[in-house]
Amino acid sequence: MPTDRLSTTLSALADPTRRAILARLARGEASVKELAEPFAMSLPAVSKHLKVLQRAGLISQGRAAQWRPCRLEGAPLRDLAAWLENYRRFWDQSLDRLDAYLKKLQQGDPNGSRN
Amino acid sequence: MPTDRLSTTLSALADPTRRAILARLARGEASVKELAEPFAMSLPAVSKHLKVLQRAGLISQGRAAQWRPCRLEGAPLRDLAAWLENYRRFWDQSLDRLDAYLKKLQQGDPNGSRN
């Protein structure tokens, strides 16, 4: 089981159903019942996913007695984005290389077309 | 076990040792032995982590017979960053709110200082 915060975030996100739940909550708050609807899942199964997301701080749940809406919390995603920034040059570089390669191809084009 | 690509990436990253290995490889290629050195781990234990990273496409290993250097591969990180972009407004908004709050505090400052 991961214990550091970033591992907990990544582990919570490493599931397509949980990412689908976040995608739904990105459109606005929703009750557990509303979140369960698009999935062929029982309420307890969805609740289990919600607990994982909640423990990771990715969602919070309102205290209104009847309708306890879930909402997305951005802070763990911000921290993940900050960590990813350290590696940006590894994909920007690939784009640079692709760009250089495409330019080379264009220059070597026998028709000399440059559109 | 996760089956989709993004889940595989997230799952591989959800471990502090594996992220430390990536951080080391961000500084340049390294052999398995070199990667194992900073950790109090056996070579087989490190190899297991490397396999997880390799399966996720986050690293590749050279074919040179003696010294098979590992290198970081940016593509899965780029895809993760692209997915995260969908949620940027959830932390940029928080920053906006913090900014508004700080401005309010400044305006209410009894000394009227604005530095």
Short mmCIF file of C-alpha atoms in Angstrom, two decimals, chain A residues 2 4 6-7 10-11 13-16 19 22-23 25-27 71-72 74 77-78 80-81 83-84 87 89-91 97, chain B residues 2 4 6-7 10-11 13-16 19 22-23 25-27 71-72 74 77-78 80-81 83-84 87 89-91 97:
data_model
loop_
_atom_site.label_atom_id
_atom_site.label_comp_id
_atom_site.label_asym_id
_atom_site.label_seq_id
_atom_site.Cartn_x
_atom_site.Cartn_y
_atom_site.Cartn_z
CA PRO A 2 1.40 3.43 -0.91
CA ASP A 4 3.26 9.00 0.49
CA LEU A 6 1.78 11.39 -4.51
CA SER A 7 1.69 7.57 -4.56
CA LEU A 10 -1.45 8.08 -8.56
CA SER A 11 -2.81 4.84 -7.16
CA LEU A 13 -6.18 7.54 -10.44
CA ALA A 14 -4.90 4.21 -11.80
CA ASP A 15 -8.44 2.93 -12.42
CA PRO A 16 -10.63 3.81 -15.41
CA ARG A 19 -11.16 8.51 -13.65
CA LEU A 22 -13.71 12.41 -11.80
CA ALA A 23 -14.66 13.27 -15.40
CA LEU A 25 -17.58 15.49 -11.31
CA ALA A 26 -15.60 17.89 -13.51
CA ARG A 27 -19.02 18.78 -15.03
CA ARG A 71 -17.26 17.37 -5.65
CA LEU A 72 -13.89 17.25 -7.32
CA GLY A 74 -8.07 19.94 -7.55
CA LEU A 77 -4.03 16.96 -9.35
CA ARG A 78 -2.11 20.23 -9.06
CA LEU A 80 0.78 15.69 -9.70
CA ALA A 81 1.04 18.30 -12.48
CA TRP A 83 5.76 16.68 -10.33
CA LEU A 84 5.18 15.99 -14.07
CA TYR A 87 9.86 15.70 -16.98
CA ARG A 89 11.67 18.29 -21.52
CA PHE A 90 11.43 14.54 -22.23
CA TRP A 91 8.38 14.96 -24.39
CA ARG A 97 13.24 15.90 -32.88
CA PRO B 2 -5.01 -2.31 -14.88
CA ASP B 4 -5.68 0.45 -20.25
CA LEU B 6 -3.16 5.35 -18.74
CA SER B 7 -3.94 3.07 -15.78
CA LEU B 10 -0.36 5.68 -13.26
CA SER B 11 0.05 2.33 -11.52
CA LEU B 13 4.30 5.70 -11.13
CA ALA B 14 2.44 5.00 -7.85
CA ASP B 15 5.61 3.90 -6.09
CA PRO B 16 8.28 6.18 -4.60
CA ARG B 19 9.69 7.56 -9.27
CA LEU B 22 12.87 7.91 -13.14
CA ALA B 23 14.38 10.95 -11.39
CA LEU B 25 17.26 8.50 -15.36
CA ALA B 26 16.17 12.09 -16.00
CA ARG B 27 19.85 12.98 -15.33
CA ARG B 71 16.77 5.41 -20.45
CA LEU B 72 13.67 7.39 -19.66
CA GLY B 74 8.70 10.54 -22.21
CA LEU B 77 4.29 11.05 -19.23
CA ARG B 78 3.17 13.26 -22.13
CA LEU B 80 -0.62 11.67 -18.58
CA ALA B 81 0.05 15.42 -18.82
CA TRP B 83 -5.11 13.91 -19.47
CA LEU B 84 -4.31 16.21 -16.51
CA TYR B 87 -8.58 19.35 -14.97
CA ARG B 89 -9.19 24.78 -14.24
CA PHE B 90 -9.75 23.01 -10.90
CA TRP B 91 -6.44 24.17 -9.52
CA ARG B 97 -9.69 32.35 -5.27
#
